[in-house]
PDB file of C-alpha atoms in Angstrom:
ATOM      1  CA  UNK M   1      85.726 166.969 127.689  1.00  0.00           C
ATOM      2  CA  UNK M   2      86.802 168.850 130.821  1.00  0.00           C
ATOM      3  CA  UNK M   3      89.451 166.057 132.276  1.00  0.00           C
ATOM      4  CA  UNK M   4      89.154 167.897 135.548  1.00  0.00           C
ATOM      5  CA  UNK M   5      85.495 168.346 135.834  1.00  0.00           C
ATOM      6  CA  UNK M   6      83.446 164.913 137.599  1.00  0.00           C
ATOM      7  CA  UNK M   7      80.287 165.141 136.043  1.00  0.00           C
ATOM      8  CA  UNK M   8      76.604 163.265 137.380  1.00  0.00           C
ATOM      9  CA  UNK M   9      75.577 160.338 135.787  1.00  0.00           C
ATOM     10  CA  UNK M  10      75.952 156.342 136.108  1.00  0.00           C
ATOM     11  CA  UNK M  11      79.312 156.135 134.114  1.00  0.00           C
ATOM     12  CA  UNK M  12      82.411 155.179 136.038  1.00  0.00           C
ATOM     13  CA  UNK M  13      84.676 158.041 136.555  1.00  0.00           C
ATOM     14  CA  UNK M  14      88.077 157.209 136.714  1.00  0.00           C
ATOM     15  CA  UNK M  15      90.583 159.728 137.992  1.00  0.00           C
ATOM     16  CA  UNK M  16      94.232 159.652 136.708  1.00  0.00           C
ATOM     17  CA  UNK M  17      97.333 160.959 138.284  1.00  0.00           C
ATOM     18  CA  UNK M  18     100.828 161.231 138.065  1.00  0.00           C
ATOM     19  CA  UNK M  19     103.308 162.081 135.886  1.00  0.00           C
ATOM     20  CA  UNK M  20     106.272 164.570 135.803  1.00  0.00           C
ATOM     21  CA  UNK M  21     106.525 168.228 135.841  1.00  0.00           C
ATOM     22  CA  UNK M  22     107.813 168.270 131.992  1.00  0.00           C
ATOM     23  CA  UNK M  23     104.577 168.879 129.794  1.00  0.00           C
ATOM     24  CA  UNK M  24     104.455 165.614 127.445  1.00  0.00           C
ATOM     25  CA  UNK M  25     106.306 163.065 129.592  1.00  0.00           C
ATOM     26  CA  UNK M  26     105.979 159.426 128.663  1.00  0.00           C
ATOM     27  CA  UNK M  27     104.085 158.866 131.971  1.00  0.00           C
ATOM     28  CA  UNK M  28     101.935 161.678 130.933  1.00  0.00           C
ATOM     29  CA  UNK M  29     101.398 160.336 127.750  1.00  0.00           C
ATOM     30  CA  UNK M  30     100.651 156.799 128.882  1.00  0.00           C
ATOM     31  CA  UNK M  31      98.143 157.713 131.140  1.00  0.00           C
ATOM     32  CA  UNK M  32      96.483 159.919 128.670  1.00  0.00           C
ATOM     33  CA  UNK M  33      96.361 157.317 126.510  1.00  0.00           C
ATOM     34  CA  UNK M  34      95.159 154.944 129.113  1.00  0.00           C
ATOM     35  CA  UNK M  35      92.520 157.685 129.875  1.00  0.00           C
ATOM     36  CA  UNK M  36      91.520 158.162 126.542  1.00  0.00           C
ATOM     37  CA  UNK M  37      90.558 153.814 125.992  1.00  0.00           C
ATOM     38  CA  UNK M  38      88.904 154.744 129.453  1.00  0.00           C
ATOM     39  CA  UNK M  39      86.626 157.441 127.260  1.00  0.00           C
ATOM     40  CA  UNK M  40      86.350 155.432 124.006  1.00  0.00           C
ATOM     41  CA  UNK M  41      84.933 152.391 126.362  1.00  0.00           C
ATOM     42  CA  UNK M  42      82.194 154.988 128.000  1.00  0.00           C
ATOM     43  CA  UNK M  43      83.916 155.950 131.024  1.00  0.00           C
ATOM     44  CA  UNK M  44      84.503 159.833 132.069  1.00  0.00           C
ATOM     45  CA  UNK M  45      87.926 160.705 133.150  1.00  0.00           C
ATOM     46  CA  UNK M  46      90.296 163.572 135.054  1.00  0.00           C
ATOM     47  CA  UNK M  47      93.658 163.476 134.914  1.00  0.00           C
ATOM     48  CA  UNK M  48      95.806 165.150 137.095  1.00  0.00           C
ATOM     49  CA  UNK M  49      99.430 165.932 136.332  1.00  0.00           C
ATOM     50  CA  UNK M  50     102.242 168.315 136.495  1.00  0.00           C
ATOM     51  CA  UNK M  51     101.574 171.853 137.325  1.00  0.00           C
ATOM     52  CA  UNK M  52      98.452 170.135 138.927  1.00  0.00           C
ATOM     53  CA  UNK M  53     100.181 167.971 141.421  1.00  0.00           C
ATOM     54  CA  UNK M  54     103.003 170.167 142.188  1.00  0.00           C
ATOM     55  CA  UNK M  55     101.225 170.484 145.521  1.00  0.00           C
ATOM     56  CA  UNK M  56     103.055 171.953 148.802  1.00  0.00           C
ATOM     57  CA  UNK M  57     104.419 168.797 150.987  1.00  0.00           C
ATOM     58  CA  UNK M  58     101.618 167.012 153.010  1.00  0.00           C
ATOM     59  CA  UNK M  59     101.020 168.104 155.842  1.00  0.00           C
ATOM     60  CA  UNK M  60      98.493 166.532 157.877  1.00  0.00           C
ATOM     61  CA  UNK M  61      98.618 168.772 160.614  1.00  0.00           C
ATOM     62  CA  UNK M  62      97.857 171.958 158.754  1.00  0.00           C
ATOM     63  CA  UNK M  63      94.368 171.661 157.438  1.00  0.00           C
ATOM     64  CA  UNK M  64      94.727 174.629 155.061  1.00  0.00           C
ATOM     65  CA  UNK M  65      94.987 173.191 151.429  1.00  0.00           C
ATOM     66  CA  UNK M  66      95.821 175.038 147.832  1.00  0.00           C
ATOM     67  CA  UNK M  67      92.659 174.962 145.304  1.00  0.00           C
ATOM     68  CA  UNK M  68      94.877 172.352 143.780  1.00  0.00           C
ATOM     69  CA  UNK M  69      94.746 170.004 146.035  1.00  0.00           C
ATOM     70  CA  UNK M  70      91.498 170.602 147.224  1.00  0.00           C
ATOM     71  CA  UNK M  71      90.260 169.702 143.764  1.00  0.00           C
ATOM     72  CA  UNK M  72      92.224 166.488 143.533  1.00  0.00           C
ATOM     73  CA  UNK M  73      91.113 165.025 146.614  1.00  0.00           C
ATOM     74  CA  UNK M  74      87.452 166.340 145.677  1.00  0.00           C
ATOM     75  CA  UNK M  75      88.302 164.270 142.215  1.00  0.00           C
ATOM     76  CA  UNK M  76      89.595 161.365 144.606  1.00  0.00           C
ATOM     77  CA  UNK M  77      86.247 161.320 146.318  1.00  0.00           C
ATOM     78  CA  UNK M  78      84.556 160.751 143.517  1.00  0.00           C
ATOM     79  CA  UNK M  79      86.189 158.995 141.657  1.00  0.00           C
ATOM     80  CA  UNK M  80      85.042 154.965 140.811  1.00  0.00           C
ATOM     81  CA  UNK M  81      88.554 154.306 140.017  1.00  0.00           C
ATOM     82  CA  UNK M  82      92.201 155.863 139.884  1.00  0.00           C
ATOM     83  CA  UNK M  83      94.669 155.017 137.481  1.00  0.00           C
ATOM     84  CA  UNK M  84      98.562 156.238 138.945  1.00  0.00           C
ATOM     85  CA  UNK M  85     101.226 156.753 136.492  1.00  0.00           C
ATOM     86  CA  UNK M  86     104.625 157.588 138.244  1.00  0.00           C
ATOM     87  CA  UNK M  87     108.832 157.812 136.333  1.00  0.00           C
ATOM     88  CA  UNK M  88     110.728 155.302 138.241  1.00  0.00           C
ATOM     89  CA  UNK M  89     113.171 157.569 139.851  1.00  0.00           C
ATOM     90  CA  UNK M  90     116.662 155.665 141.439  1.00  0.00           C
ATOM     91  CA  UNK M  91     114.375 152.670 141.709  1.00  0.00           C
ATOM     92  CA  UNK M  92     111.553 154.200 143.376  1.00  0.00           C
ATOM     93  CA  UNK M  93     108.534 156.178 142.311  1.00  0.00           C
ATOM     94  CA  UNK M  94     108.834 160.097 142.174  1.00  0.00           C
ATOM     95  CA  UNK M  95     108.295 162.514 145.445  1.00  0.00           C
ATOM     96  CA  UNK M  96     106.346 164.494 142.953  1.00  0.00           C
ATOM     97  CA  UNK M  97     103.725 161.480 142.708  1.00  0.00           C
ATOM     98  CA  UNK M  98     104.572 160.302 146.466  1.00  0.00           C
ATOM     99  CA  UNK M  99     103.371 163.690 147.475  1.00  0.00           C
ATOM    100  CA  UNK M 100      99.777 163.858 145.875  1.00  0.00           C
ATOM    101  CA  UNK M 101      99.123 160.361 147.311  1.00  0.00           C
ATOM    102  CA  UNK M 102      99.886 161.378 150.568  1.00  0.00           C
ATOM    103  CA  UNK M 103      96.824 163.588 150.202  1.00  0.00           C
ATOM    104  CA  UNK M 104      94.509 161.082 150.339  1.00  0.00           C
ATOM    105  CA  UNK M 105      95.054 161.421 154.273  1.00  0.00           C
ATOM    106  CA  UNK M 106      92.343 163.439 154.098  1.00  0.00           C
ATOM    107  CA  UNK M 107      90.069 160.956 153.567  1.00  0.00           C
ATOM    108  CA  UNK M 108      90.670 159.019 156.524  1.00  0.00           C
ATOM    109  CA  UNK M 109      87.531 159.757 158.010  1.00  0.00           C
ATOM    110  CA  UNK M 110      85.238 160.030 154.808  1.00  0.00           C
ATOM    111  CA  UNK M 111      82.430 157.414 154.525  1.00  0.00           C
ATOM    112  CA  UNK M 112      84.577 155.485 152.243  1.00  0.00           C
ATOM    113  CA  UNK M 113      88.009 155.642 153.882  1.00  0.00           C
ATOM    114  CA  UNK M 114      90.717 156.556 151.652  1.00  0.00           C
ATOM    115  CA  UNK M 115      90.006 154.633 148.295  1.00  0.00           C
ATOM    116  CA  UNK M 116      88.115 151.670 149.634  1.00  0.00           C
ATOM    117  CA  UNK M 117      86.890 149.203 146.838  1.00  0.00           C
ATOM    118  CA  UNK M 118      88.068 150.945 144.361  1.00  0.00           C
ATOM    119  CA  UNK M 119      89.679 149.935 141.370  1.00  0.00           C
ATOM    120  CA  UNK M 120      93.931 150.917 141.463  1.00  0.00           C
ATOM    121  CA  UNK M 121      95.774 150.944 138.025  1.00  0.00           C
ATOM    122  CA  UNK M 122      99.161 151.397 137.619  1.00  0.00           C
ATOM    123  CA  UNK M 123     101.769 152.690 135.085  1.00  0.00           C
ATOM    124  CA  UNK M 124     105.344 153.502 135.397  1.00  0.00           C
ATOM    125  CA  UNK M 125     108.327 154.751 133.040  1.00  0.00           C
ATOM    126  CA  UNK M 126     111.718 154.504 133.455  1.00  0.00           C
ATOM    127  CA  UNK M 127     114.917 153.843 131.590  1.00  0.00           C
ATOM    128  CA  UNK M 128     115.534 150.144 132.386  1.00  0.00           C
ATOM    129  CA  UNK M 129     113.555 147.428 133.522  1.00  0.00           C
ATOM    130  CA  UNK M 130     114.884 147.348 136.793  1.00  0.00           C
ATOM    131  CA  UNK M 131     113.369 150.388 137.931  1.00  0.00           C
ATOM    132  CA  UNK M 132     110.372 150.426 135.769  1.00  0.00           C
ATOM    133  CA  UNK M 133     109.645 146.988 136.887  1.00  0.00           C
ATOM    134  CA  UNK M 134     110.216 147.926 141.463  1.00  0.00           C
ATOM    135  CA  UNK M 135     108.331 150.975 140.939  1.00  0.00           C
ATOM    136  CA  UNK M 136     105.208 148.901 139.868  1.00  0.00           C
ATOM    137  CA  UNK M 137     105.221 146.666 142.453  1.00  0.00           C
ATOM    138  CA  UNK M 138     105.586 150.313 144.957  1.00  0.00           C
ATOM    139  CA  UNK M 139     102.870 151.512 143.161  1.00  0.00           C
ATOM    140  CA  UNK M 140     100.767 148.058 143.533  1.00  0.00           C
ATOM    141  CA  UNK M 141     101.416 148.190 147.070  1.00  0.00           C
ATOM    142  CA  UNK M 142     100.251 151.711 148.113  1.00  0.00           C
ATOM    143  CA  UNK M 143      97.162 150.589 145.950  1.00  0.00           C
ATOM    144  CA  UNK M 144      96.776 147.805 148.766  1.00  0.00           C
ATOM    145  CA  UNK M 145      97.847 150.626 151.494  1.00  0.00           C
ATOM    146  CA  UNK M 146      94.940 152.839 150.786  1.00  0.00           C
ATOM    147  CA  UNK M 147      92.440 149.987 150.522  1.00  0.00           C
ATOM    148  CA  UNK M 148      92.233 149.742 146.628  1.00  0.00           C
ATOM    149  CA  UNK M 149      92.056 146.830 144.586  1.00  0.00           C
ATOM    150  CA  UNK M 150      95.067 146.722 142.109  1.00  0.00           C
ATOM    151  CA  UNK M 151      94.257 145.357 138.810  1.00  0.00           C
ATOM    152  CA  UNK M 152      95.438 141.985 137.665  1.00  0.00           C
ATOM    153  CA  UNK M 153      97.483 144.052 134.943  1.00  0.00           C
ATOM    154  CA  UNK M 154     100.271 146.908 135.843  1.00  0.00           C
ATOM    155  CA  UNK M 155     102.064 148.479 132.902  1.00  0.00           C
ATOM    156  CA  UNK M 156     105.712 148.822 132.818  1.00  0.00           C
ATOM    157  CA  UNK M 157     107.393 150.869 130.723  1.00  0.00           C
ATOM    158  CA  UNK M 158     110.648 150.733 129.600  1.00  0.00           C
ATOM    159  CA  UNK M 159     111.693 154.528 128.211  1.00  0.00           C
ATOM    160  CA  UNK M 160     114.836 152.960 126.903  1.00  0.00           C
ATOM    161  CA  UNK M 161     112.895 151.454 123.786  1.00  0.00           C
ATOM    162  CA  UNK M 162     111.243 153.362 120.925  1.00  0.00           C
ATOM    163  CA  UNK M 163     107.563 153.931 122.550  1.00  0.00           C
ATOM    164  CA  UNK M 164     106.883 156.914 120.836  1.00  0.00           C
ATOM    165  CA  UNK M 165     107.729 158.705 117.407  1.00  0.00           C
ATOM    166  CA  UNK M 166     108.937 162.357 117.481  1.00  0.00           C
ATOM    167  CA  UNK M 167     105.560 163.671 117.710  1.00  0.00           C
ATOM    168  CA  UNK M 168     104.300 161.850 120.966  1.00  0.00           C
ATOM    169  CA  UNK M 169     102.195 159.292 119.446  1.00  0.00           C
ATOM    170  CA  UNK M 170     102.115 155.863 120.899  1.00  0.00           C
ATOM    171  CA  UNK M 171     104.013 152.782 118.302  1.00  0.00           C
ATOM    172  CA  UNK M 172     104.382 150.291 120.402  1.00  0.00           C
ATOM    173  CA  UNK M 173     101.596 148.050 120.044  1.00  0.00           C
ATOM    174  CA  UNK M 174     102.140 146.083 122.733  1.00  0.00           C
ATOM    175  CA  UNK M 175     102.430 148.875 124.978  1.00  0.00           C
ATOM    176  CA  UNK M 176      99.356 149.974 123.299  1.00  0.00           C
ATOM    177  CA  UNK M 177      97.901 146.662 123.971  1.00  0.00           C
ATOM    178  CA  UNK M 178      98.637 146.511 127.615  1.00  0.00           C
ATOM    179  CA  UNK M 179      97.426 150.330 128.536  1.00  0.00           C
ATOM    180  CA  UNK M 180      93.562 149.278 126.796  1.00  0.00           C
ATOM    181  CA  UNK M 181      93.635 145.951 128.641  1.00  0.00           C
ATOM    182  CA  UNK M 182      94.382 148.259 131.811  1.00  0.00           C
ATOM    183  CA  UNK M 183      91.151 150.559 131.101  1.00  0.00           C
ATOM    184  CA  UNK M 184      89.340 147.660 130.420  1.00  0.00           C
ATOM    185  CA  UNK M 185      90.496 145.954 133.629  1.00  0.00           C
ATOM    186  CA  UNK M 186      89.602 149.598 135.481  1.00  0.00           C
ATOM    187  CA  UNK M 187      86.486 149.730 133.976  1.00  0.00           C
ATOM    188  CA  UNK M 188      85.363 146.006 134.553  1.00  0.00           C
ATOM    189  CA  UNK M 189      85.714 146.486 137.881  1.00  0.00           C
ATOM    190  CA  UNK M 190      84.429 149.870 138.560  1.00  0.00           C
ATOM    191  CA  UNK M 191      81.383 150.448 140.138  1.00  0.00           C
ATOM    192  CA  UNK M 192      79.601 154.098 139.288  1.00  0.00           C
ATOM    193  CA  UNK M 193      78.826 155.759 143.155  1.00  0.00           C
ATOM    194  CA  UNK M 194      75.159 155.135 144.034  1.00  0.00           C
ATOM    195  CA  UNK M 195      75.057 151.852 142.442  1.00  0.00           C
ATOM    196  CA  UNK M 196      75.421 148.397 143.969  1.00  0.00           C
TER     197      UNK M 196
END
């Protein structure tokens, strides 16, 4: 499946972003596993991450944007919910992530202003609890900030522990556990555009 392609139909679509500008970070990886329970539960997905939200700063006086960005905030439109994934970086989440939220200015005068109703989960890595732990609760806050609904769950991650085995794969189950409970919370609560 096309991860950056929203397709028609009546199945939630639930757009994913974040992560770091290293190919295979663990926020990466979470949220493409998060993404792919999203799938395997009959949701369609895009995920948007490094290279792909290494977008110029926001600017929201300059209304020319990079066929990057225009195709996130197209995603961002359509999506039925958005599952964020940022590193906690000295206690905060990253510009990199920062940055590609701050393009959802442009949807301050849409029909559905900013990311109104929709479902907001969250994921962050870092190594320590401390950080992992603030950064979710700045993540569950710009959820409220652009009009989302956080879900009752928000994964943190703590990079310090053995998450993954030298190939990438996921081990811990109950970080495992908690990312499927998160795309089941997404899903429960999404509602595909056009219905009521």
């Amino acid at each position: 499946m096309d991860r950056n392609a929203p397709e028609t139909g009546r199945q939630p679509f639930v757009v994913g972003l974040g992560g770091t500008l290293r190919a295979g970070s663990s926020t990466e990886r979470a949220l493409r596993h998060c993404l792919d329970a999203v799938e395997q539960r009959g949701g369609r997905t895009a995920l948007f991450s490094g290279e792909q939200i290494n977008l110029p700063m926001y600017n929201p006086h300059e209304p020319a944007r990079t066929p990057q960005a225009q195709a996130l905030v197209e995603a961002l439109r359509a999506a039925d919910a958005v599952i964020v994934g940022s590193p906690g970086y000295h206690g905060a989440i990253s510009g990199l992530v920062k940055n590609a939220l701050d393009y959802v200015e442009d949807m301050r005068t849409d029909p559905t202003v900013y990311l109104d109703n929709k479902p907001w989960g969250c994921i962050t890595c870092a190594y320590g609890w401390q950080a992992a732990v603030g950064t979710l609760g700045q993540l569950r806050g710009i959820g409220h900030a652009l009009r989302a609904w956080p879900t009752p769950i928000g994964v943190a991650i703590n990079s310090a522990d053995k998450i993954w085995d030298d190939t990438g794969a996921l081990i811990d189950t109950g970080v495992q556990n908690q990312l499927e409970l998160l795309a089941v919370q997404v899903l429960t609560s999404a509602k595909p555009i056009g219905t009521v």
